[in-house]
Short mmCIF file of C-alpha atoms in Angstrom, two decimals:
data_model
loop_
_atom_site.label_atom_id
_atom_site.label_comp_id
_atom_site.label_asym_id
_atom_site.label_seq_id
_atom_site.Cartn_x
_atom_site.Cartn_y
_atom_site.Cartn_z
CA PRO A 1 63.08 77.94 102.39
CA HIS A 2 64.78 74.62 102.95
CA VAL A 3 66.88 73.90 106.02
CA PHE A 4 69.88 71.56 106.23
CA PHE A 5 70.57 70.92 109.90
CA ALA A 6 74.13 69.93 110.82
CA GLY A 7 73.73 70.43 114.55
CA ASP A 8 72.80 68.15 117.42
CA SER A 9 69.12 68.34 118.37
CA ASP A 10 69.91 66.82 121.80
CA ARG A 11 72.20 69.70 122.78
CA MET A 12 69.98 72.71 122.05
CA SER A 13 69.32 75.64 124.33
CA PRO A 14 65.61 76.19 125.11
CA GLU A 15 65.54 79.15 122.71
CA THR A 16 67.12 77.15 119.90
CA LYS A 17 64.77 74.21 120.55
CA GLY A 18 61.78 76.54 120.31
CA ASN A 19 62.87 77.79 116.91
CA TYR A 20 63.70 74.26 115.78
CA ASP A 21 60.16 73.13 116.65
CA LEU A 22 58.73 76.08 114.71
CA LEU A 23 60.21 74.66 111.51
CA PHE A 24 57.93 71.66 111.78
CA LYS A 25 54.89 73.72 112.73
CA MET A 26 55.48 75.92 109.66
CA LYS A 27 56.04 72.81 107.51
CA ILE A 28 59.45 74.06 106.38
CA PRO A 29 61.46 71.16 104.89
CA LEU A 30 64.34 70.12 107.13
CA ASN A 31 67.10 67.65 106.34
CA PRO A 32 69.33 66.45 109.19
CA VAL A 33 73.02 66.21 108.25
CA PRO A 34 74.54 63.94 110.92
CA ASP A 35 77.62 62.84 108.99
CA LEU A 36 79.71 63.24 105.84
CA GLU A 37 78.02 60.37 104.01
CA THR A 38 74.60 61.94 104.47
CA TRP A 39 75.91 65.31 103.31
CA ASP A 40 77.42 63.83 100.16
CA GLU A 41 74.05 62.34 99.27
CA LEU A 42 72.22 65.62 99.92
CA ALA A 43 74.81 67.64 98.03
CA GLU A 44 74.41 65.41 94.99
CA GLU A 45 70.63 65.79 95.13
CA TYR A 46 70.29 69.51 95.96
CA PHE A 47 73.59 71.23 95.21
CA ALA A 48 74.84 69.90 91.89
CA PRO A 49 77.30 72.58 90.62
CA ASP A 50 75.71 72.65 87.16
CA GLU A 51 72.09 72.73 88.37
CA PRO A 52 71.54 73.69 92.03
CA LEU A 53 67.91 73.74 93.16
CA PHE A 54 68.12 77.04 95.06
CA ASP A 55 68.41 80.75 94.27
CA GLY A 56 70.68 81.56 97.22
CA ILE A 57 72.35 80.16 100.33
CA ILE A 58 72.20 81.39 103.92
CA ASP A 59 75.02 80.26 106.21
CA ALA A 60 74.09 79.94 109.88
CA LEU A 61 76.32 77.02 110.88
CA PHE A 62 78.43 78.95 113.41
CA GLY A 63 78.19 82.40 114.96
CA ILE A 64 80.58 84.84 116.61
CA GLY A 65 81.58 82.31 119.29
CA PHE A 66 83.51 80.19 116.80
CA SER A 67 87.28 79.79 117.06
CA GLY A 68 89.82 77.28 115.84
CA GLU A 69 89.35 75.03 112.81
CA LEU A 70 86.10 73.83 111.29
CA PRO A 71 85.03 70.28 112.14
CA PRO A 72 85.29 67.90 109.15
CA LEU A 73 81.54 67.79 108.45
CA GLN A 74 80.99 71.54 108.49
CA GLY A 75 84.24 72.09 106.61
CA LYS A 76 83.06 69.79 103.79
CA ILE A 77 79.65 71.48 103.67
CA ILE A 78 81.28 74.89 103.32
CA GLU A 79 83.77 73.63 100.75
CA ASP A 80 80.94 72.32 98.55
CA LEU A 81 78.76 75.40 98.95
CA ASN A 82 81.60 77.79 98.12
CA ARG A 83 81.88 76.16 94.69
CA LEU A 84 78.34 77.17 93.76
CA ASP A 85 77.71 80.28 91.70
CA LEU A 86 74.82 81.47 93.85
CA PRO A 87 74.29 84.56 96.03
CA LYS A 88 75.58 83.74 99.49
CA PHE A 89 74.56 85.31 102.77
CA ALA A 90 76.09 84.84 106.23
CA ILE A 91 74.35 85.50 109.53
CA ASP A 92 76.50 87.55 111.93
CA ILE A 93 79.82 86.29 110.48
CA PRO A 94 80.73 83.66 107.86
CA SER A 95 81.20 80.27 109.50
CA GLY A 96 84.86 79.51 110.08
CA ILE A 97 85.99 83.06 110.93
CA ASP A 98 87.09 84.01 114.43
CA ALA A 99 84.99 87.11 115.17
CA ALA A 100 87.62 88.55 117.52
CA THR A 101 90.64 88.27 115.23
CA GLY A 102 89.56 87.49 111.65
CA TRP A 103 91.65 84.31 111.75
CA CYS A 104 90.37 81.58 109.45
CA LYS A 105 91.38 78.85 107.04
CA GLU A 106 88.64 78.18 104.46
CA PRO A 107 85.43 79.75 105.77
CA PHE A 108 82.12 80.33 104.04
CA GLN A 109 82.55 82.85 101.22
CA ALA A 110 79.75 85.37 101.70
CA ASP A 111 78.58 88.05 99.31
CA TYR A 112 76.73 89.73 102.17
CA THR A 113 77.09 89.39 105.94
CA LEU A 114 74.12 90.51 108.02
CA THR A 115 75.57 91.09 111.47
CA MET A 116 73.77 91.72 114.73
CA ALA A 117 73.82 95.29 116.05
CA ALA A 118 77.37 96.26 115.04
CA PRO A 119 80.39 95.00 113.06
CA LYS A 120 82.91 92.70 114.73
CA TYR A 121 86.71 92.81 114.53
CA GLY A 122 86.72 89.62 112.49
CA HIS A 123 84.79 91.24 109.66
CA TYR A 124 87.78 93.44 108.85
CA LEU A 125 90.90 91.84 110.34
CA GLY A 126 93.03 88.97 109.09
CA ARG A 127 91.33 87.35 106.11
CA GLY A 128 87.89 88.27 107.41
CA LYS A 129 87.54 91.15 104.99
CA GLU A 130 88.20 88.74 102.12
CA PHE A 131 85.30 86.43 103.02
CA CYS A 132 82.59 88.68 104.51
CA GLY A 133 81.53 90.58 101.41
CA ALA A 134 79.37 93.60 102.21
CA VAL A 135 78.86 93.85 105.99
CA ILE A 136 75.39 95.11 106.93
CA PRO A 137 74.62 95.70 110.63
CA ILE A 138 71.06 94.76 111.62
CA ASP A 139 69.23 96.64 114.37
CA ILE A 140 68.09 94.08 116.93
CA GLY A 141 66.66 96.58 119.39
CA ILE A 142 69.58 97.26 121.74
CA PRO A 143 68.53 100.37 123.73
CA PRO A 144 70.62 103.54 123.34
CA HIS A 145 71.56 103.57 127.04
CA VAL A 146 73.33 100.22 126.60
CA TRP A 147 75.57 101.69 123.89
CA GLN A 148 76.30 104.62 126.20
CA GLU A 149 77.13 102.39 129.14
CA ARG A 150 79.26 99.99 127.06
CA SER A 151 80.85 102.23 124.47
CA PRO A 152 82.53 100.25 121.67
CA ARG A 153 86.28 99.94 122.05
CA ALA A 154 86.87 100.57 118.34
CA HIS A 155 85.13 102.72 115.75
CA LEU A 156 85.01 102.75 111.96
CA VAL A 157 86.50 105.77 110.23
CA ASN A 158 83.95 107.70 108.18
CA GLU A 159 83.11 111.22 107.06
CA SER A 160 81.90 112.17 110.53
CA ASN A 161 85.15 111.42 112.39
CA ALA A 162 87.78 112.11 109.71
CA ILE A 163 88.86 115.69 110.47
CA PHE A 164 90.63 117.61 107.70
CA PRO A 165 92.79 120.75 107.99
CA TYR A 166 91.09 124.12 108.16
CA ARG A 167 91.53 126.34 105.11
CA ASN A 168 91.11 130.12 105.09
CA ILE A 169 91.07 132.43 102.09
CA ALA A 170 93.20 134.95 104.00
CA TYR A 171 95.97 132.49 104.92
CA HIS A 172 99.40 132.44 103.28
CA LYS A 173 101.81 129.55 102.73
CA GLY A 174 103.26 129.84 106.22
CA HIS A 175 99.90 128.96 107.73
CA TYR A 176 99.85 125.59 105.95
CA GLY A 177 103.00 124.16 107.39
CA ARG A 178 106.73 124.08 106.76
CA VAL A 179 107.40 120.41 106.09
CA ALA A 180 110.83 118.74 106.15
CA ILE A 181 111.16 115.38 104.43
CA ILE A 182 114.23 113.16 104.76
CA ALA A 183 113.76 110.50 102.11
CA GLY A 184 115.28 108.69 99.17
CA SER A 185 118.63 107.14 98.40
CA PRO A 186 120.32 105.99 95.18
CA GLY A 187 117.90 103.63 93.46
CA TYR A 188 114.97 104.75 95.64
CA SER A 189 114.42 108.33 94.54
CA GLY A 190 110.79 107.57 93.65
CA ALA A 191 109.80 107.14 97.29
CA ALA A 192 111.02 110.64 98.13
CA ILE A 193 109.36 112.14 95.05
CA MET A 194 105.98 110.52 95.78
CA ALA A 195 106.04 111.52 99.46
CA ALA A 196 106.91 115.13 98.60
CA ARG A 197 104.31 115.38 95.84
CA ALA A 198 101.64 113.82 98.05
CA ALA A 199 102.39 116.41 100.74
CA LEU A 200 102.16 119.15 98.12
CA HIS A 201 98.81 117.91 96.77
CA SER A 202 97.49 117.60 100.34
CA GLY A 203 97.87 121.32 100.99
CA SER A 204 101.34 121.89 102.48
CA GLY A 205 102.58 125.46 102.30
CA LEU A 206 106.35 124.91 102.08
CA ILE A 207 108.15 121.60 101.58
CA THR A 208 111.89 120.93 101.76
CA LEU A 209 113.32 117.56 100.77
CA TYR A 210 116.62 116.64 102.44
CA HIS A 211 118.43 114.05 100.36
CA HIS A 212 121.70 112.21 99.74
CA GLN A 213 124.46 114.22 98.17
CA GLY A 214 124.71 113.73 94.41
CA MET A 215 120.95 113.37 93.82
CA GLU A 216 120.30 117.06 93.24
CA ASN A 217 119.58 116.77 89.52
CA ILE A 218 116.94 114.08 90.02
CA PHE A 219 114.96 115.93 92.64
CA GLU A 220 115.30 119.45 91.23
CA THR A 221 114.05 118.17 87.88
CA CYS A 222 111.10 116.16 89.23
CA LEU A 223 109.97 118.43 92.07
CA THR A 224 109.32 121.87 90.63
CA GLU A 225 107.33 123.16 93.62
CA VAL A 226 109.49 121.53 96.33
CA MET A 227 112.75 122.89 97.73
CA THR A 228 115.63 120.41 97.84
CA LYS A 229 118.63 120.36 100.12
CA PRO A 230 121.51 117.85 100.25
CA LEU A 231 122.42 116.42 103.63
CA PRO A 232 125.57 118.06 105.07
CA PHE A 233 127.55 114.80 105.03
CA ALA A 234 128.23 112.11 102.47
CA ALA A 235 126.73 108.63 102.79
CA ASP A 236 130.21 107.08 102.70
CA ASP A 237 131.65 109.35 105.42
CA PRO A 238 133.57 106.98 107.76
CA ALA A 239 132.57 109.14 110.74
CA LEU A 240 128.98 107.91 110.35
CA GLU A 241 129.88 104.48 111.69
CA GLU A 242 130.80 106.10 114.99
CA ALA A 243 127.96 108.61 114.88
CA MET A 244 125.30 105.92 114.44
CA LEU A 245 125.06 105.09 118.13
CA SER A 246 126.50 108.25 119.68
CA ASP A 247 124.67 109.89 122.56
CA ASP A 248 125.99 113.30 121.50
CA LEU A 249 125.64 113.77 117.76
CA SER A 250 126.28 117.50 118.04
CA SER A 251 130.00 116.75 118.25
CA PHE A 252 130.00 115.19 114.78
CA PRO A 253 130.43 117.50 111.77
CA GLY A 254 127.18 118.29 110.06
CA PHE A 255 124.68 116.99 112.60
CA ALA A 256 124.38 120.17 114.67
CA HIS A 257 124.02 122.18 111.46
CA LEU A 258 121.38 119.74 110.15
CA LEU A 259 119.35 119.91 113.36
CA GLU A 260 119.46 123.70 113.28
CA SER A 261 118.20 123.61 109.69
CA LEU A 262 115.45 121.09 110.48
CA TYR A 263 114.14 123.28 113.28
CA LEU A 264 113.23 125.90 110.68
CA HIS A 265 110.36 123.52 109.84
CA ASP A 266 107.19 122.72 111.73
CA VAL A 267 107.03 118.98 111.06
CA LEU A 268 109.25 116.19 109.81
CA LEU A 269 108.95 112.97 107.80
CA ILE A 270 111.80 110.45 107.71
CA GLY A 271 112.05 107.01 106.17
CA PRO A 272 110.65 106.53 102.64
CA GLY A 273 113.35 105.05 100.41
CA CYS A 274 116.12 105.89 102.89
CA GLY A 275 117.61 102.40 103.12
CA VAL A 276 118.97 100.75 106.26
CA SER A 277 122.45 102.23 106.35
CA PRO A 278 124.82 104.11 108.69
CA ILE A 279 123.56 107.46 107.45
CA THR A 280 119.89 106.57 108.04
CA THR A 281 120.67 104.99 111.40
CA ALA A 282 122.48 108.14 112.52
CA LEU A 283 119.58 110.29 111.33
CA VAL A 284 117.01 108.19 113.20
CA ASN A 285 119.21 108.44 116.28
CA LEU A 286 119.26 112.22 115.89
CA ILE A 287 115.51 112.59 115.31
CA THR A 288 114.40 110.33 118.16
CA SER A 289 116.76 112.01 120.62
CA ALA A 290 116.66 115.69 119.61
CA TRP A 291 113.43 116.38 117.65
CA ASN A 292 110.38 117.31 119.74
CA ARG A 293 107.99 118.67 117.13
CA PRO A 294 105.44 116.56 115.21
CA ALA A 295 107.06 113.86 113.11
CA LEU A 296 106.18 110.80 111.05
CA LEU A 297 108.50 107.78 110.94
CA ASP A 298 107.96 105.31 108.12
CA ALA A 299 109.62 102.52 106.13
CA ASP A 300 113.36 102.18 106.82
CA ALA A 301 113.18 104.49 109.84
CA LEU A 302 110.94 101.83 111.40
CA ASN A 303 113.23 99.00 110.36
CA ILE A 304 116.05 100.77 112.17
CA LEU A 305 113.91 101.28 115.28
CA ALA A 306 113.31 97.51 115.28
CA HIS A 307 117.08 97.11 115.86
CA TYR A 308 117.18 99.79 118.58
CA PRO A 309 114.00 99.44 120.69
CA ASP A 310 115.39 101.83 123.31
CA TRP A 311 115.06 104.58 120.72
CA LEU A 312 111.34 103.81 120.51
CA LYS A 313 111.09 104.62 124.23
CA ARG A 314 112.55 108.08 123.52
CA ILE A 315 109.45 109.12 121.61
CA ALA A 316 107.01 108.42 124.46
CA GLY A 317 104.61 111.33 124.73
CA LYS A 318 106.03 113.12 121.68
CA PRO A 319 103.72 114.02 118.75
CA PHE A 320 105.23 111.25 116.61
CA ILE A 321 103.32 108.91 114.28
CA LEU A 322 104.58 105.49 113.21
CA THR A 323 103.11 104.02 110.00
CA PRO A 324 104.32 100.40 109.71
CA HIS A 325 102.97 97.67 107.48
CA ILE A 326 102.48 94.32 109.20
CA GLY A 327 106.08 93.17 108.59
CA GLU A 328 107.61 96.35 110.00
CA PHE A 329 105.22 96.23 112.95
CA ALA A 330 106.15 92.62 113.70
CA ARG A 331 109.87 93.46 113.56
CA MET A 332 109.44 96.31 116.05
CA LEU A 333 107.56 93.98 118.40
CA GLN A 334 110.07 91.18 117.72
CA ILE A 335 107.45 88.64 116.67
CA SER A 336 106.63 87.01 113.34
CA PRO A 337 104.16 88.59 110.89
CA GLY A 338 101.97 85.51 111.37
CA GLU A 339 101.76 86.16 115.10
CA ALA A 340 100.89 89.80 114.47
CA LEU A 341 98.12 88.82 112.06
CA GLN A 342 96.70 86.04 114.21
CA ASN A 343 95.47 88.45 116.88
CA THR A 344 96.11 92.01 115.75
CA PRO A 345 94.19 93.85 118.52
CA THR A 346 96.18 92.01 121.19
CA THR A 347 99.55 92.69 119.55
CA LEU A 348 98.61 96.36 119.17
CA ASP A 349 97.86 96.43 122.91
CA GLN A 350 101.26 94.89 123.60
CA PHE A 351 103.02 97.49 121.47
CA LEU A 352 101.20 100.43 123.04
CA ASN A 353 101.90 99.10 126.52
CA LEU A 354 105.61 99.16 125.66
CA TYR A 355 105.71 102.39 123.65
CA ASP A 356 103.48 105.39 124.24
CA THR A 357 103.03 106.67 120.70
CA HIS A 358 100.61 107.05 117.78
CA LEU A 359 100.51 104.12 115.37
CA LEU A 360 98.77 103.54 112.05
CA LEU A 361 99.04 99.90 111.00
CA LYS A 362 98.83 99.52 107.22
CA ALA A 363 96.89 96.54 105.87
CA ALA A 364 93.69 95.89 103.90
CA THR A 365 92.02 97.42 106.95
CA ARG A 366 94.20 100.20 108.34
CA ILE A 367 94.08 100.52 112.12
CA TYR A 368 94.91 103.67 114.05
CA ARG A 369 95.86 102.98 117.67
CA ASP A 370 97.12 104.99 120.61
CA ARG A 371 96.62 104.48 124.32
CA SER A 372 93.13 105.99 124.33
CA ARG A 373 91.56 105.17 120.96
CA MET A 374 91.35 102.63 118.15
CA LEU A 375 89.81 103.21 114.73
CA PHE A 376 89.40 100.87 111.75
CA ASP A 377 89.62 102.38 108.26
CA ILE A 378 88.03 100.04 105.70
CA SER A 379 88.12 102.51 102.80
CA GLY A 380 90.13 101.76 99.68
CA ASN A 381 90.61 98.83 97.33
CA ASP A 382 93.32 96.54 95.96
CA GLY A 383 94.57 99.38 93.76
CA LEU A 384 96.58 100.41 96.84
CA ALA A 385 98.44 97.08 96.86
CA THR A 386 101.43 98.42 94.96
CA GLY A 387 104.83 99.84 95.85
CA GLY A 388 104.63 103.54 96.64
CA SER A 389 101.19 103.69 98.26
CA GLY A 390 102.80 103.90 101.69
CA ASP A 391 105.02 106.77 100.56
CA VAL A 392 101.94 108.64 99.36
CA LEU A 393 100.21 108.01 102.68
CA SER A 394 103.24 109.36 104.58
CA GLY A 395 103.23 112.52 102.49
CA ILE A 396 99.52 113.10 103.12
CA ILE A 397 99.78 112.58 106.87
CA VAL A 398 102.85 114.78 107.39
CA SER A 399 101.11 117.49 105.34
CA PHE A 400 98.12 117.32 107.68
CA LEU A 401 100.43 117.46 110.70
CA GLY A 402 102.01 120.60 109.27
CA GLN A 403 98.59 122.15 108.78
CA GLY A 404 97.87 121.86 112.48
CA LEU A 405 96.05 118.57 112.99
CA ALA A 406 96.83 116.53 116.09
CA PRO A 407 98.66 113.24 115.42
CA HIS A 408 95.54 111.06 115.73
CA GLU A 409 93.57 113.43 113.50
CA ALA A 410 96.29 113.55 110.85
CA ALA A 411 96.77 109.77 110.79
CA VAL A 412 93.04 109.01 110.55
CA ALA A 413 92.24 111.69 107.98
CA GLY A 414 95.30 110.81 105.90
CA SER A 415 94.36 107.14 105.86
CA TYR A 416 90.75 107.91 104.94
CA LEU A 417 91.77 110.30 102.16
CA LEU A 418 94.09 107.66 100.70
CA GLY A 419 91.34 105.02 100.72
CA THR A 420 88.54 107.17 99.37
CA THR A 421 90.83 108.53 96.64
CA ALA A 422 91.56 104.96 95.54
CA GLU A 423 87.80 104.44 95.34
CA THR A 424 87.48 107.59 93.22
CA CYS A 425 90.20 106.33 90.87
CA ASN A 426 88.26 103.08 90.50
CA LEU A 427 85.43 105.05 88.89
CA TYR A 428 87.50 105.61 85.76
CA LYS A 429 89.92 102.68 85.76
CA ASP A 430 89.99 99.13 87.12
CA THR A 431 91.96 98.55 90.29
CA PRO A 432 94.96 96.79 88.65
CA GLY A 433 95.68 100.01 86.76
CA ILE A 434 95.61 102.35 89.78
CA THR A 435 99.07 103.72 90.61
CA PRO A 436 100.38 105.84 93.49
CA THR A 437 100.72 108.71 91.00
CA ASP A 438 96.98 108.37 90.24
CA ILE A 439 96.28 108.70 93.97
CA ILE A 440 98.41 111.87 94.18
CA GLU A 441 96.78 113.45 91.14
CA ASN A 442 93.26 112.75 92.46
CA LEU A 443 93.62 113.88 96.07
CA PHE A 444 90.65 116.10 96.95
CA VAL A 445 89.15 115.56 93.47
CA GLU A 446 85.39 115.34 93.88
CA GLU A 447 83.45 112.48 92.29
CA GLU A 448 81.46 113.55 89.24
#
């Protein structure tokens, strides 16, 4: 081992000073790095990109107390080390990453992060996931009673806490949920098709897709096992402009009939491919005011709620799930996406303080949050970074709702199934080739 010391030996804690002195007693080479000029000389001698003198690099410049931007010296050290094609290890968290938020600029790029006792938010939030590599918790001897007394605020989703619907050989289709889906619009039929097919492949018993008039041929051709039903009013009906914000939609033709029809179903999904339009706005108004059964609101339903925050307050205490990506989440909270990313746990707290609901935030790390729990789902890969993955996720979750799972169970299990299925697809094709249709076709397919 060879140590390059960029700290200040006059400002050490007693514990740090003891370990510093041990380096000399063990005759481990140590090079002080007091300034940029010294580092440039050392880098030229020890870290030439074409012929570095080491087999690997361990980063221990900063720990989990770091926040803000890297000082110039440490920033230059990290910049030079990141260029080297060597295995890189970080202690606790790569230097330059805020452990509470994942915020960073250009931190150390680790292949492996050996973290003390348990993962930190910053390993998975913001750009942290991009720079941490494989995160490996190291047991440092914290007694079990301490974990019991100070239970972690967040947990990682895994096989032990992802609960899937119960299946029984004696059940019939009615036991597995009657699912209503309001989705699609001209030019966006694919969103409705993927959501419906994902619900079907996730075990739903009966699925009905409610759609714009005039799209019957598309859906009846593509969805053999799904029932289709046109909405009882046309998208260009001038009455919709008035109905959009009405407190009594039952007085408008078609809405009372639609609500009666929807209540033949156990659960509801609205949003994928719907578009932000008078018809969708009126439908979101209807659902948030008059629907009390489990429901999932996604995509354009969320964009409409961002314009009418009072409607969000209607769903307090209802078994509703919201599944926004970071942009939709920021719009509902009326902040910028950058603000939402800079401190995601805090903005989630703000949202849940305003609106008592169940929320699954979609990002590289998906976060489930309600007023009593928070779970991080790190499953999946960049194969999910394509249009349609969110529609598939919505279909899975509403299927699980229809099969009797509670909102938090359905959201967590649906997210985990999406991620692990993407990992299964990666066994037979590279991530750029993974499509939402691949995810649908491989749901519940066991790895060989």
